[in-house]
Amino acid sequence: MQRSTKQRRAIQETLRASGRPLSPKEIEELAQENGEVLSLTTVYRSLKILVESGDLATVELPGQPARYEASGLDHHHHFHCDDCDRMFDVPGCPSDVHSLAPKGFVATHHELILKGQCPACA
Amino acid sequence: MQRSTKQRRAIQETLRASGRPLSPKEIEELAQENGEVLSLTTVYRSLKILVESGDLATVELPGQPARYEASGLDHHHHFHCDDCDRMFDVPGCPSDVHSLAPKGFVATHHELILKGQCPACA
DNA sequence: TTGCTATTGACAACTCATTTCCATTACCTG
DNA sequence: CAGGTAATGGAAATGAGTTGTCAATAGCAA
């Protein structure tokens, strides 16, 4: 059976507090800045369990390590800051996306990533 | 100075003939099926040179190796087939994309990837 | 054709994210 | 509190993509 450990609580709290998708390394660093004791190994192990149990969702970005965020959010997209490399949530979705698919293609889902500068870097 | 070799011509011709973004491995396999002698090492080396010289553009997909296509095409997006794992070009672009960026964010570009089944797999 | 040198190919080596190992630690139930 | 065992941490291993090495090959200018 699953136990509630300091480390696992730190991971979930770090994600909750940041309000944006975090990579394993970001989670480790943010938690440690917060005084938590936590190894990268543990972050990976816990993320895997939390994704499998449906608590977290994976957010992928080309050429980058995966990020993680709470699952069950409304359909949304992501913003990647080219300067600080952080990722943010973007609510909403262009209405006519799937109609772009050429004849013969069946679009069932999609990914949209905006890029540029976040408020802190702009 | 740069030389025109059988291998380099085969790579460009393979890309041109396929009409869709190809990964290094796809290029190697398609060229070899076509009777060309070509190693994966050479594909990587040539792609690097062709991208640096501006002849090719890189197309990235989360969790996947990069694909390459001719540069200088009109602004467009991509379709990834979940079944055969191939990538295709999608002309057009939702008009209001950058307006999705929350206040304070400066969106300078974006990536849109449709997913589902290609005509051959649907 | 000859000679110079860019290019190739096979394989080793590297990178980087992620996973495994295993001895130690710390939840938690009784 | 004590015992059983899930969880942790650090190092080593993995795996996939990509790059480096170097001897052999092949464009290309003379």
mmCIF file of C-alpha atoms (C1' of nucleotides) in Angstrom:
data_model
loop_
_atom_site.group_PDB
_atom_site.id
_atom_site.type_symbol
_atom_site.label_atom_id
_atom_site.label_comp_id
_atom_site.label_asym_id
_atom_site.label_seq_id
_atom_site.Cartn_x
_atom_site.Cartn_y
_atom_site.Cartn_z
ATOM 1 C CA MET A 1 0.000 0.000 0.000
ATOM 2 C CA GLN A 2 1.011 3.584 -0.587
ATOM 3 C CA ARG A 3 2.519 5.717 2.143
ATOM 4 C CA SER A 4 2.357 9.442 2.606
ATOM 5 C CA THR A 5 5.923 10.671 2.816
ATOM 6 C CA LYS A 6 7.452 14.078 3.261
ATOM 7 C CA GLN A 7 8.941 13.881 -0.226
ATOM 8 C CA ARG A 8 5.727 13.000 -2.004
ATOM 9 C CA ARG A 9 3.890 15.754 -0.232
ATOM 10 C CA ALA A 10 6.647 18.193 -1.203
ATOM 11 C CA ILE A 11 6.295 17.259 -4.876
ATOM 12 C CA GLN A 12 2.559 17.789 -4.976
ATOM 13 C CA GLU A 13 2.806 20.999 -3.007
ATOM 14 C CA THR A 14 5.526 22.354 -5.294
ATOM 15 C CA LEU A 15 3.383 21.677 -8.349
ATOM 16 C CA ARG A 16 0.317 23.168 -6.740
ATOM 17 C CA ALA A 17 2.134 26.290 -5.606
ATOM 18 C CA SER A 18 3.814 27.000 -8.946
ATOM 19 C CA GLY A 19 0.593 26.887 -10.959
ATOM 20 C CA ARG A 20 2.420 25.885 -14.126
ATOM 21 C CA PRO A 21 3.794 22.647 -15.627
ATOM 22 C CA LEU A 22 7.151 21.717 -14.108
ATOM 23 C CA SER A 23 9.925 19.432 -15.256
ATOM 24 C CA PRO A 24 11.384 16.878 -12.832
ATOM 25 C CA LYS A 25 14.482 19.025 -12.390
ATOM 26 C CA GLU A 26 12.385 22.134 -11.746
ATOM 27 C CA ILE A 27 10.426 20.257 -9.119
ATOM 28 C CA GLU A 28 13.619 19.097 -7.421
ATOM 29 C CA GLU A 29 15.116 22.596 -7.424
ATOM 30 C CA LEU A 30 12.010 24.442 -6.326
ATOM 31 C CA ALA A 31 11.374 21.981 -3.507
ATOM 32 C CA GLN A 32 14.962 22.189 -2.331
ATOM 33 C CA GLU A 33 14.874 25.983 -2.384
ATOM 34 C CA ASN A 34 11.922 25.555 -0.106
ATOM 35 C CA GLY A 35 13.991 23.582 2.339
ATOM 36 C CA GLU A 36 12.678 20.162 1.393
ATOM 37 C CA VAL A 37 14.946 17.119 1.231
ATOM 38 C CA LEU A 38 14.285 15.446 -2.074
ATOM 39 C CA SER A 39 16.332 13.617 -4.686
ATOM 40 C CA LEU A 40 15.764 13.627 -8.423
ATOM 41 C CA THR A 41 15.326 9.858 -8.316
ATOM 42 C CA THR A 42 12.425 10.250 -5.961
ATOM 43 C CA VAL A 43 10.876 12.944 -8.117
ATOM 44 C CA TYR A 44 10.886 10.600 -11.116
ATOM 45 C CA ARG A 45 9.533 7.711 -9.109
ATOM 46 C CA SER A 46 6.745 9.738 -7.604
ATOM 47 C CA LEU A 47 5.785 11.444 -10.857
ATOM 48 C CA LYS A 48 5.451 8.054 -12.503
ATOM 49 C CA ILE A 49 3.132 6.845 -9.779
ATOM 50 C CA LEU A 50 1.110 10.052 -9.806
ATOM 51 C CA VAL A 51 0.674 9.940 -13.580
ATOM 52 C CA GLU A 52 -0.354 6.290 -13.495
ATOM 53 C CA SER A 53 -2.874 6.965 -10.786
ATOM 54 C CA GLY A 54 -4.302 9.823 -12.853
ATOM 55 C CA ASP A 55 -3.415 12.618 -10.453
ATOM 56 C CA LEU A 56 -0.982 14.292 -12.844
ATOM 57 C CA ALA A 57 -0.829 14.824 -16.579
ATOM 58 C CA THR A 58 2.273 14.919 -18.755
ATOM 59 C CA VAL A 59 2.990 17.966 -20.892
ATOM 60 C CA GLU A 60 5.528 17.415 -23.637
ATOM 61 C CA LEU A 61 7.568 19.972 -25.508
ATOM 62 C CA PRO A 62 9.787 19.135 -28.481
ATOM 63 C CA GLY A 63 13.404 18.666 -27.580
ATOM 64 C CA GLN A 64 12.708 19.214 -23.909
ATOM 65 C CA PRO A 65 12.137 17.051 -20.877
ATOM 66 C CA ALA A 66 8.480 16.427 -20.071
ATOM 67 C CA ARG A 67 6.654 18.698 -17.642
ATOM 68 C CA TYR A 68 3.911 17.703 -15.273
ATOM 69 C CA GLU A 69 0.755 19.405 -14.093
ATOM 70 C CA ALA A 70 -2.418 18.523 -12.233
ATOM 71 C CA SER A 71 -4.812 16.493 -14.346
ATOM 72 C CA GLY A 72 -8.462 17.320 -14.782
ATOM 73 C CA LEU A 73 -7.968 20.916 -15.866
ATOM 74 C CA ASP A 74 -10.146 22.329 -18.625
ATOM 75 C CA HIS A 75 -8.885 21.899 -22.165
ATOM 76 C CA HIS A 76 -6.054 24.389 -22.546
ATOM 77 C CA HIS A 77 -2.698 24.931 -24.208
ATOM 78 C CA HIS A 78 0.764 26.059 -23.244
ATOM 79 C CA PHE A 79 3.151 28.947 -23.555
ATOM 80 C CA HIS A 80 6.887 28.391 -23.631
ATOM 81 C CA CYS A 81 9.168 31.293 -22.791
ATOM 82 C CA ASP A 82 12.163 31.275 -25.130
ATOM 83 C CA ASP A 83 14.199 33.241 -22.606
ATOM 84 C CA CYS A 84 13.715 31.495 -19.275
ATOM 85 C CA ASP A 85 12.608 28.164 -20.710
ATOM 86 C CA ARG A 86 9.628 27.960 -18.393
ATOM 87 C CA MET A 87 6.222 26.730 -19.459
ATOM 88 C CA PHE A 88 2.848 28.283 -18.605
ATOM 89 C CA ASP A 89 -0.798 27.397 -19.084
ATOM 90 C CA VAL A 90 -2.868 29.199 -21.690
ATOM 91 C CA PRO A 91 -6.636 28.947 -21.275
ATOM 92 C CA GLY A 92 -8.780 28.631 -24.381
ATOM 93 C CA CYS A 93 -8.373 27.143 -27.806
ATOM 94 C CA PRO A 94 -8.862 28.412 -31.367
ATOM 95 C CA SER A 95 -12.344 27.307 -32.365
ATOM 96 C CA ASP A 96 -11.765 25.871 -35.805
ATOM 97 C CA VAL A 97 -8.588 23.881 -35.271
ATOM 98 C CA HIS A 98 -9.635 20.467 -36.510
ATOM 99 C CA SER A 99 -11.107 21.913 -39.678
ATOM 100 C CA LEU A 100 -7.553 22.641 -40.817
ATOM 101 C CA ALA A 101 -6.957 18.938 -41.411
ATOM 102 C CA PRO A 102 -6.765 18.266 -45.145
ATOM 103 C CA LYS A 103 -9.368 16.009 -46.766
ATOM 104 C CA GLY A 104 -8.865 12.391 -45.758
ATOM 105 C CA PHE A 105 -7.143 13.169 -42.460
ATOM 106 C CA VAL A 106 -9.057 12.490 -39.253
ATOM 107 C CA ALA A 107 -7.967 14.874 -36.516
ATOM 108 C CA THR A 108 -8.921 13.599 -33.082
ATOM 109 C CA HIS A 109 -6.847 15.908 -30.912
ATOM 110 C CA HIS A 110 -4.165 18.562 -31.156
ATOM 111 C CA GLU A 111 -1.411 20.439 -29.423
ATOM 112 C CA LEU A 112 -0.796 24.149 -29.560
ATOM 113 C CA ILE A 113 2.303 25.782 -28.126
ATOM 114 C CA LEU A 114 2.718 29.531 -28.103
ATOM 115 C CA LYS A 115 6.269 30.816 -27.863
ATOM 116 C CA GLY A 116 7.789 34.131 -27.004
ATOM 117 C CA GLN A 117 8.466 35.982 -23.770
ATOM 118 C CA CYS A 118 6.719 35.519 -20.467
ATOM 119 C CA PRO A 119 5.761 38.585 -18.395
ATOM 120 C CA ALA A 120 8.937 38.301 -16.307
ATOM 121 C CA CYS A 121 11.182 38.255 -19.384
ATOM 122 C CA ALA A 122 9.294 40.630 -21.674
ATOM 123 C CA MET B 1 34.346 23.973 -50.631
ATOM 124 C CA GLN B 2 31.253 21.815 -50.755
ATOM 125 C CA ARG B 3 31.013 18.867 -53.119
ATOM 126 C CA SER B 4 28.009 17.364 -54.740
ATOM 127 C CA THR B 5 27.957 13.718 -53.774
ATOM 128 C CA LYS B 6 25.642 10.861 -54.581
ATOM 129 C CA GLN B 7 24.621 10.637 -50.925
ATOM 130 C CA ARG B 8 23.811 14.286 -50.509
ATOM 131 C CA ARG B 9 21.785 14.292 -53.680
ATOM 132 C CA ALA B 10 19.943 11.195 -52.475
ATOM 133 C CA ILE B 11 18.986 12.916 -49.228
ATOM 134 C CA GLN B 12 17.589 15.993 -50.920
ATOM 135 C CA GLU B 13 15.807 13.930 -53.529
ATOM 136 C CA THR B 14 14.260 11.676 -50.881
ATOM 137 C CA LEU B 15 12.914 14.685 -49.007
ATOM 138 C CA ARG B 16 11.638 16.286 -52.175
ATOM 139 C CA ALA B 17 9.921 13.120 -53.364
ATOM 140 C CA SER B 18 8.194 12.338 -50.070
ATOM 141 C CA GLY B 19 6.590 15.770 -49.731
ATOM 142 C CA ARG B 20 6.457 15.506 -45.970
ATOM 143 C CA PRO B 21 8.869 16.044 -43.070
ATOM 144 C CA LEU B 22 11.174 13.053 -42.573
ATOM 145 C CA SER B 23 13.267 11.889 -39.654
ATOM 146 C CA PRO B 24 16.915 10.919 -40.205
ATOM 147 C CA LYS B 25 16.002 7.251 -39.957
ATOM 148 C CA GLU B 26 13.143 7.662 -42.426
ATOM 149 C CA ILE B 27 15.491 9.342 -44.868
ATOM 150 C CA GLU B 28 18.008 6.540 -44.560
ATOM 151 C CA GLU B 29 15.368 3.842 -45.044
ATOM 152 C CA LEU B 30 13.533 5.507 -47.912
ATOM 153 C CA ALA B 31 16.783 6.219 -49.741
ATOM 154 C CA GLN B 32 17.995 2.656 -49.277
ATOM 155 C CA GLU B 33 14.689 1.252 -50.514
ATOM 156 C CA ASN B 34 15.389 3.353 -53.562
ATOM 157 C CA GLY B 35 18.698 1.628 -54.103
ATOM 158 C CA GLU B 36 20.873 4.397 -52.731
ATOM 159 C CA VAL B 37 23.956 3.665 -50.651
ATOM 160 C CA LEU B 38 23.718 5.842 -47.600
ATOM 161 C CA SER B 39 24.623 5.527 -43.936
ATOM 162 C CA LEU B 40 22.783 7.075 -41.024
ATOM 163 C CA THR B 41 25.956 8.893 -40.039
ATOM 164 C CA THR B 42 26.008 10.626 -43.388
ATOM 165 C CA VAL B 43 22.351 11.532 -43.107
ATOM 166 C CA TYR B 44 22.972 13.289 -39.800
ATOM 167 C CA ARG B 45 26.058 15.041 -41.091
ATOM 168 C CA SER B 46 24.347 16.246 -44.242
ATOM 169 C CA LEU B 47 21.172 17.351 -42.496
ATOM 170 C CA LYS B 48 23.227 19.462 -40.139
ATOM 171 C CA ILE B 49 24.978 21.173 -43.027
ATOM 172 C CA LEU B 50 21.748 21.668 -44.952
ATOM 173 C CA VAL B 51 19.999 23.194 -41.956
ATOM 174 C CA GLU B 52 22.913 25.510 -41.245
ATOM 175 C CA SER B 53 23.005 26.634 -44.854
ATOM 176 C CA GLY B 54 19.280 27.327 -44.690
ATOM 177 C CA ASP B 55 18.181 24.754 -47.249
ATOM 178 C CA LEU B 56 16.234 22.687 -44.753
ATOM 179 C CA ALA B 57 14.076 23.457 -41.734
ATOM 180 C CA THR B 58 13.726 21.384 -38.599
ATOM 181 C CA VAL B 59 10.291 20.190 -37.524
ATOM 182 C CA GLU B 60 10.066 19.049 -33.943
ATOM 183 C CA LEU B 61 7.486 16.849 -32.313
ATOM 184 C CA PRO B 62 7.303 16.201 -28.587
ATOM 185 C CA GLY B 63 8.884 12.931 -27.591
ATOM 186 C CA GLN B 64 10.004 12.197 -31.124
ATOM 187 C CA PRO B 65 13.151 12.643 -33.163
ATOM 188 C CA ALA B 66 13.250 15.814 -35.245
ATOM 189 C CA ARG B 67 12.030 15.735 -38.831
ATOM 190 C CA TYR B 68 13.342 17.819 -41.682
ATOM 191 C CA GLU B 69 11.670 19.509 -44.623
ATOM 192 C CA ALA B 70 12.540 22.070 -47.283
ATOM 193 C CA SER B 71 12.730 25.570 -45.901
ATOM 194 C CA GLY B 72 10.948 28.539 -47.413
ATOM 195 C CA LEU B 73 7.495 26.985 -47.464
ATOM 196 C CA ASP B 74 4.494 29.148 -46.579
ATOM 197 C CA HIS B 75 3.577 29.247 -42.900
ATOM 198 C CA HIS B 76 1.912 25.944 -42.144
ATOM 199 C CA HIS B 77 1.488 23.302 -39.487
ATOM 200 C CA HIS B 78 1.759 19.569 -39.134
ATOM 201 C CA PHE B 79 -0.302 16.463 -38.748
ATOM 202 C CA HIS B 80 1.024 13.463 -36.876
ATOM 203 C CA CYS B 81 -0.572 10.080 -37.521
ATOM 204 C CA ASP B 82 -0.908 8.173 -34.257
ATOM 205 C CA ASP B 83 -0.988 4.879 -36.137
ATOM 206 C CA CYS B 84 1.903 4.995 -38.595
ATOM 207 C CA ASP B 85 3.871 7.704 -36.795
ATOM 208 C CA ARG B 86 4.392 9.690 -39.965
ATOM 209 C CA MET B 87 4.173 13.446 -40.145
ATOM 210 C CA PHE B 88 2.431 15.505 -42.823
ATOM 211 C CA ASP B 89 2.129 19.162 -43.738
ATOM 212 C CA VAL B 90 -1.098 21.026 -43.015
ATOM 213 C CA PRO B 91 -1.609 24.273 -44.909
ATOM 214 C CA GLY B 92 -3.219 27.187 -43.129
ATOM 215 C CA CYS B 93 -3.347 28.462 -39.593
ATOM 216 C CA PRO B 94 -6.118 29.487 -37.194
ATOM 217 C CA SER B 95 -6.344 33.261 -37.485
ATOM 218 C CA ASP B 96 -6.517 34.309 -33.871
ATOM 219 C CA VAL B 97 -3.774 32.155 -32.363
ATOM 220 C CA HIS B 98 -1.587 34.776 -30.758
ATOM 221 C CA SER B 99 -4.563 36.477 -29.161
ATOM 222 C CA LEU B 100 -4.857 33.453 -26.866
ATOM 223 C CA ALA B 101 -1.742 34.561 -24.987
ATOM 224 C CA PRO B 102 -2.722 35.841 -21.530
ATOM 225 C CA LYS B 103 -2.077 39.471 -20.645
ATOM 226 C CA GLY B 104 1.624 40.153 -20.198
ATOM 227 C CA PHE B 105 2.791 37.342 -22.460
ATOM 228 C CA VAL B 106 4.323 38.247 -25.816
ATOM 229 C CA ALA B 107 3.696 35.502 -28.353
ATOM 230 C CA THR B 108 6.074 35.739 -31.289
ATOM 231 C CA HIS B 109 5.464 32.371 -32.911
ATOM 232 C CA HIS B 110 3.694 29.106 -32.317
ATOM 233 C CA GLU B 111 3.443 25.460 -33.166
ATOM 234 C CA LEU B 112 0.282 23.559 -33.908
ATOM 235 C CA ILE B 113 0.205 19.816 -34.292
ATOM 236 C CA LEU B 114 -2.938 17.970 -35.277
ATOM 237 C CA LYS B 115 -3.091 14.319 -34.343
ATOM 238 C CA GLY B 116 -5.225 11.424 -35.446
ATOM 239 C CA GLN B 117 -5.231 9.151 -38.474
ATOM 240 C CA CYS B 118 -3.763 9.869 -41.894
ATOM 241 C CA PRO B 119 -5.720 8.858 -45.015
ATOM 242 C CA ALA B 120 -3.775 5.590 -45.332
ATOM 243 C CA CYS B 121 -4.597 4.565 -41.745
ATOM 244 C CA ALA B 122 -8.137 5.952 -41.376
ATOM 245 C "C1'" DT C 1 44.829 11.038 -65.287
ATOM 246 C "C1'" DT C 2 46.732 12.834 -61.015
ATOM 247 C "C1'" DG C 3 46.684 14.780 -56.636
ATOM 248 C "C1'" DC C 4 44.437 17.189 -53.102
ATOM 249 C "C1'" DT C 5 41.023 17.036 -49.854
ATOM 250 C "C1'" DA C 6 36.016 16.851 -48.778
ATOM 251 C "C1'" DT C 7 33.121 13.074 -47.845
ATOM 252 C "C1'" DT C 8 31.821 8.594 -46.479
ATOM 253 C "C1'" DG C 9 30.976 4.496 -43.454
ATOM 254 C "C1'" DA C 10 31.518 1.559 -39.517
ATOM 255 C "C1'" DC C 11 31.794 1.849 -34.929
ATOM 256 C "C1'" DA C 12 32.918 3.893 -30.727
ATOM 257 C "C1'" DA C 13 31.710 7.481 -27.775
ATOM 258 C "C1'" DC C 14 28.816 10.940 -25.988
ATOM 259 C "C1'" DT C 15 24.596 13.328 -24.077
ATOM 260 C "C1'" DC C 16 20.825 13.622 -21.429
ATOM 261 C "C1'" DA C 17 16.617 12.060 -19.632
ATOM 262 C "C1'" DT C 18 15.016 8.349 -17.197
ATOM 263 C "C1'" DT C 19 15.306 3.797 -14.702
ATOM 264 C "C1'" DT C 20 17.348 0.273 -11.874
ATOM 265 C "C1'" DC C 21 19.925 -1.401 -7.815
ATOM 266 C "C1'" DC C 22 20.401 -1.935 -3.192
ATOM 267 C "C1'" DA C 23 21.551 -0.720 1.325
ATOM 268 C "C1'" DT C 24 19.494 2.509 4.531
ATOM 269 C "C1'" DT C 25 15.617 5.098 6.364
ATOM 270 C "C1'" DA C 26 11.124 6.109 8.011
ATOM 271 C "C1'" DC C 27 5.938 5.355 7.576
ATOM 272 C "C1'" DC C 28 2.309 3.161 9.889
ATOM 273 C "C1'" DT C 29 -0.336 -0.695 11.805
ATOM 274 C "C1'" DG C 30 -0.811 -3.541 15.603
ATOM 275 C "C1'" DC D 1 7.082 0.919 20.849
ATOM 276 C "C1'" DA D 2 8.370 -2.656 17.448
ATOM 277 C "C1'" DG D 3 8.354 -5.040 13.178
ATOM 278 C "C1'" DG D 4 7.332 -5.245 8.474
ATOM 279 C "C1'" DT D 5 7.909 -3.079 4.339
ATOM 280 C "C1'" DA D 6 7.260 0.907 1.246
ATOM 281 C "C1'" DA D 7 10.087 4.727 0.173
ATOM 282 C "C1'" DT D 8 14.419 7.104 -0.294
ATOM 283 C "C1'" DG D 9 19.073 8.513 -2.149
ATOM 284 C "C1'" DG D 10 23.229 8.014 -4.597
ATOM 285 C "C1'" DA D 11 25.474 5.734 -7.928
ATOM 286 C "C1'" DA D 12 25.470 2.953 -11.711
ATOM 287 C "C1'" DA D 13 22.928 1.371 -15.739
ATOM 288 C "C1'" DT D 14 19.953 2.139 -19.634
ATOM 289 C "C1'" DG D 15 18.373 3.681 -24.099
ATOM 290 C "C1'" DA D 16 17.669 6.589 -27.932
ATOM 291 C "C1'" DG D 17 19.358 10.049 -30.587
ATOM 292 C "C1'" DT D 18 23.246 12.191 -32.146
ATOM 293 C "C1'" DT D 19 28.326 13.244 -32.789
ATOM 294 C "C1'" DG D 20 33.344 12.093 -33.141
ATOM 295 C "C1'" DT D 21 37.212 9.203 -35.063
ATOM 296 C "C1'" DC D 22 39.890 7.687 -38.690
ATOM 297 C "C1'" DA D 23 41.070 4.947 -42.498
ATOM 298 C "C1'" DA D 24 39.236 4.344 -47.109
ATOM 299 C "C1'" DT D 25 36.825 6.495 -50.991
ATOM 300 C "C1'" DA D 26 35.514 9.640 -54.531
ATOM 301 C "C1'" DG D 27 34.574 14.650 -56.307
ATOM 302 C "C1'" DC D 28 36.824 18.001 -58.818
ATOM 303 C "C1'" DA D 29 40.460 21.228 -60.512
ATOM 304 C "C1'" DA D 30 44.610 21.229 -63.014
#
